[in-house]
Coordinates of C-alpha atoms and ligand atoms in Angstrom, one line a residue:
M1 CA -7.1 24.1 -2.5
S2 CA -7.1 22.4 -6.0
F3 CA -4.5 21.4 -8.5
T4 CA -4.2 24.7 -10.9
S5 CA -3.3 26.5 -8.1
L6 CA 0.1 24.2 -7.5
G7 CA 1.2 25.2 -10.6
L8 CA 1.0 22.0 -13.0
A9 CA 0.5 23.0 -16.4
E10 CA -2.4 22.2 -18.8
P11 CA -1.9 18.4 -20.0
L12 CA -0.9 17.1 -16.4
L13 CA -4.2 18.9 -15.0
R14 CA -5.7 17.3 -17.7
A15 CA -4.5 13.6 -17.0
V16 CA -5.0 14.3 -13.0
A17 CA -8.5 15.2 -14.3
E18 CA -9.1 12.3 -15.7
Q19 CA -8.2 10.1 -13.2
G20 CA -11.1 11.7 -11.0
Y21 CA -9.0 13.9 -8.4
D22 CA -9.8 16.9 -7.7
T23 CA -8.3 18.2 -4.5
P24 CA -4.5 17.6 -3.9
S25 CA -3.8 15.2 -0.5
P26 CA -1.6 17.3 1.7
I27 CA 1.7 15.5 0.5
Q28 CA 0.8 16.5 -3.0
Q29 CA -0.2 20.0 -1.6
Q30 CA 3.5 20.2 -0.2
A31 CA 5.6 17.8 -2.1
I32 CA 4.3 19.6 -5.8
P33 CA 5.7 23.3 -5.5
A34 CA 9.0 22.2 -4.1
V35 CA 10.0 19.8 -6.5
L36 CA 8.4 22.1 -9.6
A37 CA 10.9 24.6 -7.9
G38 CA 13.6 23.0 -8.7
R39 CA 14.2 21.8 -5.0
D40 CA 15.5 18.4 -3.4
L41 CA 13.0 16.8 -1.2
M42 CA 12.9 14.5 1.6
A43 CA 9.6 12.9 2.3
A44 CA 7.5 10.7 4.6
A45 CA 5.1 9.3 3.3
Q46 CA 3.2 5.6 3.0
T47 CA 1.9 4.1 0.5
G48 CA -2.1 5.7 0.1
T49 CA -1.2 8.7 0.9
G50 CA -0.4 9.7 -2.6
K51 CA 2.7 10.3 -3.0
T52 CA 3.2 9.1 -6.6
A53 CA 1.0 11.4 -8.0
G54 CA 3.2 13.7 -5.7
F55 CA 6.9 13.4 -6.9
T56 CA 5.6 12.6 -10.0
L57 CA 3.6 15.1 -11.7
P58 CA 5.6 18.0 -10.9
M59 CA 9.3 15.5 -12.5
L60 CA 7.6 15.3 -15.8
Q61 CA 6.8 19.1 -15.9
R62 CA 10.5 19.4 -15.2
L63 CA 11.5 17.2 -17.6
M64 CA 8.6 18.8 -20.1
E65 CA 10.1 22.1 -19.0
S66 CA 14.0 21.1 -19.4
K67 CA 13.2 19.7 -22.9
R68 CA 16.6 18.3 -23.3
K69 CA 16.1 15.8 -26.1
V70 CA 16.6 11.6 -25.0
S71 CA 19.9 10.3 -26.1
P72 CA 20.1 6.6 -26.5
N73 CA 21.8 4.3 -23.3
R74 CA 20.0 7.5 -21.7
I75 CA 17.3 8.0 -19.0
R76 CA 16.7 11.6 -17.9
A77 CA 14.6 10.8 -14.8
L78 CA 15.3 7.7 -12.7
V79 CA 12.6 6.2 -10.4
L80 CA 14.0 3.6 -7.8
T81 CA 12.1 1.0 -5.9
P82 CA 12.2 -1.9 -3.8
T83 CA 9.7 -4.3 -5.8
R84 CA 8.1 -5.7 -8.6
E85 CA 5.1 -4.8 -7.9
L86 CA 5.5 -0.8 -7.0
A87 CA 7.8 -0.5 -9.5
A88 CA 4.9 -1.7 -11.8
Q89 CA 2.7 0.6 -9.9
V90 CA 4.3 3.7 -9.9
G91 CA 4.8 2.9 -14.0
E92 CA 1.6 3.2 -14.3
S93 CA 1.5 6.1 -12.8
V94 CA 3.9 7.9 -14.7
R95 CA 1.4 5.9 -18.4
N96 CA -1.2 7.6 -17.0
Y97 CA -0.3 11.2 -15.5
G98 CA 2.1 11.6 -18.7
K99 CA -0.4 11.0 -21.1
H100 CA -0.3 13.8 -22.7
L101 CA 2.6 14.6 -22.8
P102 CA 4.9 13.0 -25.3
M103 CA 7.5 11.0 -23.0
R104 CA 8.6 7.5 -23.5
S105 CA 8.6 5.5 -20.2
H106 CA 9.7 1.8 -18.7
V107 CA 9.4 0.5 -16.0
V108 CA 12.1 -2.7 -15.3
F109 CA 12.9 -5.4 -12.7
G110 CA 13.8 -9.0 -12.2
G111 CA 11.7 -12.4 -12.4
V112 CA 11.5 -11.8 -16.3
S113 CA 12.5 -11.5 -19.5
I114 CA 15.7 -8.6 -20.0
N115 CA 16.0 -8.7 -23.7
P116 CA 12.5 -6.2 -23.9
Q117 CA 13.7 -3.9 -21.2
M118 CA 17.4 -3.9 -22.8
M119 CA 15.4 -2.6 -25.9
A120 CA 14.0 -0.4 -24.2
T121 CA 16.5 1.8 -22.1
R122 CA 18.8 1.6 -25.6
R123 CA 16.6 4.0 -27.4
G124 CA 16.8 6.5 -24.2
L125 CA 13.8 6.8 -22.0
D126 CA 12.5 10.5 -20.1
V127 CA 11.3 7.9 -17.4
L128 CA 12.8 5.1 -15.9
V129 CA 11.1 3.3 -12.8
A130 CA 13.5 -0.3 -11.7
C131 CA 14.5 -2.2 -8.9
P132 CA 18.0 -1.8 -8.6
G133 CA 19.2 -5.4 -9.0
R134 CA 17.5 -5.1 -12.7
L135 CA 18.9 -1.9 -13.8
M136 CA 22.7 -3.0 -12.9
D137 CA 22.8 -5.8 -14.8
L138 CA 21.2 -3.9 -17.7
Y139 CA 23.8 -1.1 -16.8
N140 CA 26.3 -4.2 -16.5
Q141 CA 25.3 -5.4 -20.7
N142 CA 25.6 -1.3 -21.6
A143 CA 22.0 -1.2 -21.8
V144 CA 21.5 2.0 -19.5
K145 CA 23.8 5.2 -18.4
F146 CA 23.3 7.3 -16.1
D147 CA 25.4 10.3 -17.3
E148 CA 22.4 11.8 -18.3
V149 CA 20.2 11.5 -15.4
E150 CA 18.1 14.8 -14.8
I151 CA 16.1 13.5 -11.8
L152 CA 16.1 10.6 -8.9
V153 CA 13.1 9.3 -6.6
L154 CA 13.9 6.6 -4.5
D155 CA 11.3 5.5 -3.5
E156 CA 9.9 3.8 -0.1
A157 CA 13.9 4.3 0.5
D158 CA 13.5 2.7 4.1
R159 CA 12.3 -1.0 2.4
M160 CA 15.2 -0.3 0.2
L161 CA 17.4 -0.4 2.7
D162 CA 15.9 -3.7 4.6
M163 CA 16.1 -5.3 1.5
G164 CA 20.2 -4.8 0.8
F165 CA 19.9 -2.8 -1.9
I166 CA 22.7 0.3 -0.4
R167 CA 25.2 -0.7 -2.1
D168 CA 23.1 -1.0 -6.2
I169 CA 22.1 2.3 -4.6
R170 CA 25.0 3.8 -3.9
R171 CA 26.6 2.6 -7.5
I172 CA 24.2 4.1 -9.2
L173 CA 24.3 7.1 -7.2
A174 CA 28.4 6.8 -8.4
L175 CA 27.8 7.0 -11.6
M176 CA 25.4 10.3 -11.9
P177 CA 26.1 13.3 -12.7
K178 CA 26.7 15.9 -9.6
K179 CA 24.1 18.0 -10.9
R180 CA 20.8 16.7 -10.8
Q181 CA 17.5 16.8 -8.3
N182 CA 17.1 14.0 -5.9
L183 CA 13.7 13.2 -4.2
L184 CA 13.2 10.8 -1.1
F185 CA 10.6 8.6 0.4
S186 CA 10.2 6.8 2.8
A187 CA 7.7 5.1 5.3
T188 CA 10.4 6.7 7.8
F189 CA 13.0 9.4 8.6
A190 CA 15.1 5.9 10.2
D191 CA 18.7 7.1 11.2
E192 CA 19.8 5.4 8.1
I193 CA 17.3 6.8 6.6
R194 CA 18.6 9.7 7.2
E195 CA 22.4 9.2 6.7
L196 CA 21.5 8.4 3.7
A197 CA 19.8 11.7 2.8
T198 CA 22.7 14.1 4.5
G199 CA 25.1 12.9 1.7
L200 CA 22.7 13.0 -1.3
L201 CA 20.2 15.6 -0.6
D202 CA 21.1 19.3 -1.0
N203 CA 19.3 21.8 1.3
P204 CA 16.0 19.7 1.4
A205 CA 12.3 20.3 1.5
V206 CA 11.2 18.1 4.4
I207 CA 7.7 16.7 4.3
E208 CA 5.8 14.4 7.1
V209 CA 2.9 14.0 6.4
A210 CA 2.1 10.7 8.0
P211 CA 4.4 10.8 11.5
R212 CA 6.1 8.4 12.7
N213 CA 4.4 5.2 13.8
S214 CA 0.8 7.6 14.1
T215 CA -1.8 4.6 13.4
A216 CA -4.7 6.6 10.6
E217 CA -7.4 7.7 13.0
R218 CA -10.2 6.3 10.5
I219 CA -9.2 3.1 10.5
E220 CA -10.7 1.4 12.7
Q221 CA -8.7 -1.2 14.6
L222 CA -10.2 -4.6 16.7
V223 CA -8.4 -7.8 18.4
H224 CA -10.0 -10.8 18.2
P225 CA -8.1 -13.2 20.7
C226 CA -8.3 -16.5 19.2
D227 CA -6.0 -20.2 19.9
K228 CA -4.0 -20.5 17.2
A229 CA -5.6 -23.7 16.1
N230 CA -8.8 -21.7 15.3
K231 CA -7.2 -19.2 13.3
I232 CA -7.8 -20.6 9.8
A233 CA -11.8 -21.4 10.9
L234 CA -12.3 -17.5 12.5
L235 CA -11.5 -15.7 9.2
S236 CA -12.9 -17.9 7.1
H237 CA -16.4 -16.9 9.6
L238 CA -15.5 -13.8 9.5
V239 CA -14.8 -13.2 5.7
T240 CA -18.3 -15.2 5.4
S241 CA -20.7 -13.5 8.1
N242 CA -19.2 -10.3 7.4
N243 CA -20.3 -11.5 3.5
W244 CA -16.5 -9.2 2.8
Q245 CA -15.9 -8.8 -0.7
Q246 CA -12.2 -7.8 -0.5
V247 CA -10.5 -8.7 2.2
L248 CA -6.2 -8.6 2.8
V249 CA -4.2 -11.2 5.1
F250 CA -1.1 -10.5 6.5
T251 CA 0.9 -13.5 8.2
R252 CA 4.8 -14.0 9.6
T253 CA 5.6 -16.9 7.0
K254 CA 4.9 -17.6 3.4
H255 CA 4.8 -21.2 4.7
M256 CA 1.7 -20.1 6.9
A257 CA 0.1 -17.6 3.7
N258 CA 0.1 -20.8 1.4
R259 CA -1.7 -22.5 3.9
V260 CA -4.6 -20.0 4.9
A261 CA -5.1 -19.3 1.5
E262 CA -5.3 -23.5 0.5
T263 CA -7.9 -23.9 3.4
L264 CA -10.0 -20.8 2.8
D265 CA -10.2 -22.1 -0.9
K266 CA -10.6 -25.3 0.0
N267 CA -13.7 -23.5 2.2
G268 CA -15.1 -21.9 -0.7
V269 CA -14.0 -18.6 0.1
S270 CA -11.8 -16.9 -3.1
A271 CA -8.3 -16.9 -1.9
A272 CA -4.9 -16.2 -3.5
A273 CA -1.6 -16.0 -1.8
I274 CA 1.1 -13.6 -2.7
H275 CA 4.9 -13.3 -1.6
G276 CA 8.2 -14.3 -1.9
N277 CA 8.1 -18.1 -4.1
K278 CA 5.7 -16.7 -6.2
S279 CA 6.6 -16.3 -9.6
Q280 CA 5.6 -13.5 -11.2
G281 CA 2.8 -14.4 -13.5
A282 CA 1.1 -16.0 -10.4
R283 CA 1.7 -12.6 -8.2
T284 CA 0.3 -10.7 -11.2
R285 CA -2.4 -13.4 -11.5
A286 CA -3.3 -13.5 -7.7
L287 CA -3.4 -8.8 -7.6
A288 CA -5.6 -8.6 -10.5
G289 CA -8.0 -11.1 -9.2
F290 CA -7.8 -9.3 -5.8
K291 CA -8.8 -6.4 -8.0
D292 CA -11.0 -7.2 -9.8
G293 CA -12.9 -9.2 -7.6
S294 CA -12.3 -12.6 -8.1
V295 CA -10.4 -13.5 -5.5
K296 CA -11.9 -12.3 -2.0
V297 CA -9.3 -13.0 -0.1
L298 CA -4.9 -12.1 -0.8
V299 CA -3.1 -13.4 1.9
A300 CA 0.2 -12.3 1.7
T301 CA 4.2 -11.8 3.6
D302 CA 5.2 -8.5 4.3
I303 CA 7.6 -7.9 1.7
A304 CA 5.0 -9.0 -1.0
A305 CA 2.8 -7.0 0.8
R306 CA 4.9 -3.4 1.0
G307 CA 4.3 -1.4 -1.5
L308 CA 0.5 -3.2 -3.3
D309 CA -1.7 -0.3 -3.9
I310 CA -5.0 -1.1 -3.9
D311 CA -8.2 1.5 -4.1
K312 CA -10.0 1.8 -1.5
L313 CA -9.5 -2.1 0.4
P314 CA -11.9 -2.0 3.2
Q315 CA -10.4 -4.2 5.1
V316 CA -7.0 -5.9 6.2
V317 CA -6.4 -9.3 8.6
N318 CA -4.1 -10.1 11.2
F319 CA -3.6 -12.8 11.3
E320 CA -0.6 -12.9 12.8
L321 CA 1.0 -10.1 14.2
P322 CA 4.3 -9.1 12.8
N323 CA 7.4 -9.4 15.1
V324 CA 8.2 -6.0 14.4
A325 CA 5.7 -3.3 16.4
E326 CA 6.4 -0.4 12.9
D327 CA 5.1 -3.2 10.3
Y328 CA 1.8 -3.4 11.6
V329 CA 1.5 0.3 10.7
H330 CA 2.3 -0.6 7.0
R331 CA -0.2 -3.7 7.3
I332 CA -2.9 -1.6 8.8
G333 CA -2.7 1.3 6.6
R334 CA -3.3 -0.6 3.4
T335 CA -7.0 0.5 4.4
G336 CA -8.5 3.1 5.3
R337 CA -7.2 5.1 1.7
A338 CA -7.7 8.8 0.0
G339 CA -10.7 9.6 2.8
A340 CA -12.4 6.1 2.7
A341 CA -13.3 4.1 6.4
G342 CA -10.7 1.2 7.0
H343 CA -11.2 -1.9 9.8
A344 CA -8.4 -4.1 10.4
I345 CA -8.9 -6.7 12.8
S346 CA -5.5 -8.7 14.6
L347 CA -6.5 -12.6 15.4
V348 CA -4.1 -12.4 18.7
A349 CA -3.0 -15.9 20.1
A350 CA -1.2 -17.1 23.1
D351 CA 1.8 -16.9 21.5
E352 CA 1.0 -13.0 21.0
G353 CA 0.5 -11.5 24.1
K354 CA 3.6 -9.7 23.8
L355 CA 3.3 -8.6 20.3
I356 CA 0.1 -6.8 20.8
K357 CA 1.7 -4.7 23.6
A358 CA 4.3 -3.6 21.6
I359 CA 2.0 -2.5 18.8
E360 CA -0.2 -0.3 21.3
R361 CA 2.9 0.8 22.6
L362 CA 4.6 2.3 20.2
T363 CA 1.0 3.5 18.4
K364 CA -0.1 5.0 21.7
Q365 CA -3.8 3.9 21.8
N366 CA -5.4 0.1 23.0
I367 CA -7.1 -2.0 20.7
P368 CA -10.7 -3.0 21.6
C369 CA -10.8 -6.5 22.4
E370 CA -13.4 -8.7 21.7
Q371 CA -14.0 -12.3 21.6
V372 CA -16.1 -13.8 18.2
A373 CA -19.1 -15.9 19.8
G374 CA -18.3 -19.9 19.0
F375 CA -14.6 -19.0 18.5
E376 CA -13.8 -18.2 21.8
A377 CA -9.9 -17.8 23.0
S378 CA -8.7 -20.1 25.9
R379 CA -7.8 -18.5 29.6
E380 CA -4.5 -18.6 29.1
T381 CA -4.8 -16.5 25.4
L382 CA -6.5 -13.7 27.3
D383 CA -4.2 -13.8 29.6
N384 CA -1.6 -13.5 27.9
I385 CA -3.0 -11.2 25.4
A386 CA -4.1 -9.0 28.9
R387 CA -1.0 -9.0 30.3
G388 CA 0.8 -8.2 27.0
I389 CA 3.6 -12.0 27.8
G390 CA 4.6 -14.3 25.2
A391 CA 6.5 -14.1 22.4
P392 CA 6.7 -16.9 19.1
L393 CA 9.0 -19.0 19.5
R394 CA 10.0 -19.0 15.8
K395 CA 8.8 -22.6 15.7
E396 CA 8.1 -21.8 12.0
P397 CA 12.1 -20.5 11.2
R398 CA 11.6 -18.1 8.7
D399 CA 11.9 -18.2 6.0
P400 CA 15.4 -16.0 4.9
S401 CA 14.2 -14.6 1.8
E402 CA 11.4 -13.4 4.0
Q403 CA 13.5 -11.7 6.7
R404 CA 14.6 -8.9 6.7
R405 CA 15.2 -6.9 9.6
A406 CA 15.3 -7.9 13.3
P407 CA 13.0 -8.0 15.9
R408 CA 13.1 -5.1 18.2
P409 CA 13.5 -4.9 21.9
Q410 CA 10.4 -4.8 24.0
G411 CA 11.3 -2.3 26.5
Q412 CA 12.8 -4.3 30.1
G413 CA 9.6 -6.4 29.8
Q414 CA 7.7 -4.4 32.8
R415 CA 3.9 -5.1 32.6
Q416 CA 1.5 -1.8 33.5
G417 CA -0.7 -4.0 34.2
A418 CA -3.6 -5.0 32.2
A419 CA -5.1 -2.6 29.8
R420 CA -7.1 -4.6 27.7
S421 CA -11.0 -4.8 27.8
G422 CA -12.6 -7.6 29.9
N423 CA -10.1 -10.3 30.1
N424 CA -8.8 -10.7 33.5
G425 CA -8.4 -13.8 35.8
G426 CA -5.7 -17.0 35.4
N427 CA -2.1 -17.6 35.4
A428 CA 0.3 -16.1 33.0
G429 CA 0.8 -19.2 31.4
A430 CA 4.4 -20.1 29.7
N431 CA 5.1 -19.6 26.2
R432 CA 3.9 -22.8 25.0
S433 CA 4.2 -22.4 21.5
G434 CA 7.2 -23.9 19.3
N435 CA 10.2 -25.2 19.9
G436 CA 11.9 -22.2 19.0
G437 CA 14.0 -23.6 15.6
K438 CA 16.6 -21.5 14.3
P439 CA 16.5 -19.5 11.2
K440 CA 17.9 -20.7 7.6
P441 CA 21.5 -19.3 7.7
Q442 CA 21.5 -16.6 5.0
G443 CA 23.3 -16.4 1.4
G444 CA 25.4 -14.4 0.0
Q445 CA 23.7 -13.5 -2.9
R446 CA 22.4 -10.1 -4.0
P447 CA 18.8 -9.3 -2.9
A448 CA 16.3 -10.4 -5.6
E449 CA 13.7 -7.5 -6.1
G450 CA 10.3 -8.1 -5.4
A451 CA 11.2 -12.1 -4.4
G452 CA 11.6 -9.9 -0.8
K453 CA 15.3 -11.3 -0.6
P454 CA 17.4 -10.0 2.2
A455 CA 20.1 -7.8 3.1
Q456 CA 22.8 -10.1 3.1
A457 CA 25.3 -8.2 3.9
R458 CA 23.6 -5.5 6.1
R459 CA 24.1 -6.0 9.8
P460 CA 21.0 -6.3 11.0
R461 CA 19.2 -3.3 11.8
R462 CA 18.7 -3.7 15.8
A463 CA 19.8 -7.0 17.9
S464 CA 17.0 -9.8 19.0
H465 CA 17.2 -9.5 23.0
N466 CA 13.7 -10.4 22.9
Q467 CA 13.7 -14.4 21.1
Ligands
LIG501 P1 0.0 6.6 -3.6 O1 0.1 7.3 -1.9 O2 0.4 7.1 -4.8 O3 -0.2 5.0 -3.3 O4 -1.4 6.9 -4.3 C1 -2.8 5.5 -3.3 C2 -4.6 6.0 -3.7 O5 -4.9 7.3 -4.4 C3 -4.0 5.3 -5.4 O6 -5.2 4.6 -5.9 C4 -4.3 6.8 -6.6 O7 -4.9 6.9 -7.4 C5 -5.1 7.8 -5.1 N1 -4.5 9.4 -5.3 C6 -3.6 10.0 -5.4 N2 -3.6 10.9 -5.7 C7 -5.1 11.6 -5.6 C8 -6.3 12.6 -5.3 N3 -5.4 14.0 -4.8 N4 -7.3 12.6 -4.4 C9 -7.5 10.8 -4.9 N5 -7.6 10.2 -5.3 C10 -5.8 9.9 -4.9

C-alpha cells in the first residue's frame, strides 16, 4: 500500500515523500480515505502510530478542496490538544505536511505571551492548533470566532477529559456551526469518550489500531527488582554500563523527577527533568537537548511526557511504576516507534508489588524479572514482587497539579501465586514505605494546558479502594 493509493493530492504526496515515509501506517491506511470521504471519525490510536499524519494529511486536502477563503478572526480547521508539547508537535506536522499548500496555520497554548497569538488569529487561519484554555482566552478577547469551522479534531481526547478540559470543549463546540466534520482521537474508548463521541460524531468511521491495553509486542520489557534507596544508583549504572544515549525515565512526582535528574547530572550523566512546574522555556530546552543528544536522560512525569514525540526512542525506564496500570501502556508506548525495536525497564521496589501485578493482569503477560549484579534487591522486595503485594502509601503526597485520576481498584486482593521468575521465599512483610500523607486539597482554577493541572470540578474517574 502506498500513499498515492489513498487518494492524496500531489502537494501532500510530495510533502510525505520529503518526510521520508513510503508506506502509510495502519491508522493512516484507514483514517485517510475515511476523512477524505468527508466522514466523521472515532479513532483509538496512541502517539507513535502515525495518527497525526493520519488526520493532518486528509484535513489539509479537505480544506484545499473546499476552497473557502479565510475571514478575519475565523478559523477553518481547529485541532484541540491537551498539552503544549503535543500542540507544538501537531503544529509542526501541519507546517511540514502543508508546506506545498497555500495554508495559514498557527499554534496557541498557555504559558507564553498571548499577543502574537491574537495577531495570528485576527488575520484568520486555515488551521489553528490549540490547547482549550488559551483558546477560550482568545475567544473571550474577541480574537477568534468558531462560526466558520469546517473541521474539528480532538486529539488525545481522553487526556483532555482527564485534565478537566471538558467544560471548555463543550463551550467551544456550542460556538461552532452544526455542519462540520469531526475527528476524535483517543488512546482508549473509555466510557466518557464514548459519551462525548455520541453527542459529537455523526455516523463515524470507527478505527482501532492499538487494541485497548495491549502492549506493543515489539517492546522488550523487563523488571529489575530493586530496593528504593538504590534506585537512582541502579539507574545511573544502567545508563553508563549499557551506554544508553537516549532514555526517557518516568517518575510519579515532580519532586522525584527533579531529584533523579539532579542526582544523575551530579554523577556525570547529562539529565533534565520535564514537568508542569517547569517554565515553557525550560521544557522546550530540555526536550531540544534530549532530541539533539546533549541530554541523555529525560526524566518526566506522566502528564509532561504524554504526547511527546521523540523519533525512535530506544529506551524507557519506569523509575517508579504508575499508580494507574493503563499509564504503563502509555509510558512504554514511547519506545519502539515506527517499527523500531524498543526496550522498557521497570525498577520495582518493595512497595510496588501490587502495581506490577496490576500491570501484568491488565496487559495479560508476565514481565521477566532479573536482578542486576551489585544492586540485588532485599528478600522483602523480591517477595512482594513475587506475591504482588505492597502498594505505595503516598509518602510523598502527589502534587495536585500532577494528579488527574484516582487509582483504579485492584480486584479482590486475591493473589494467584507467584508468577515471576525465581523470587520465592521469605515473608511477605508489611508495607513499610512511608507514613501515608494525604494528597493536598485542590483549588478551583481552570486547568493550565500542559502544566498538567488537574480536573478541578471533575469527579474522580474511579474511586480509590486500595490506598
Ligand atoms: P504520531 O503517532 O503522529 O505522533 O507519529 C509518530 C512518528 O511516526 C512521528 O515521528 C512521525 O514523523 C512518524 N511517522 C508518521 N507516519 C509515518 C509513516 N507512514 N512512516 C514512517 N514514519 C511515520
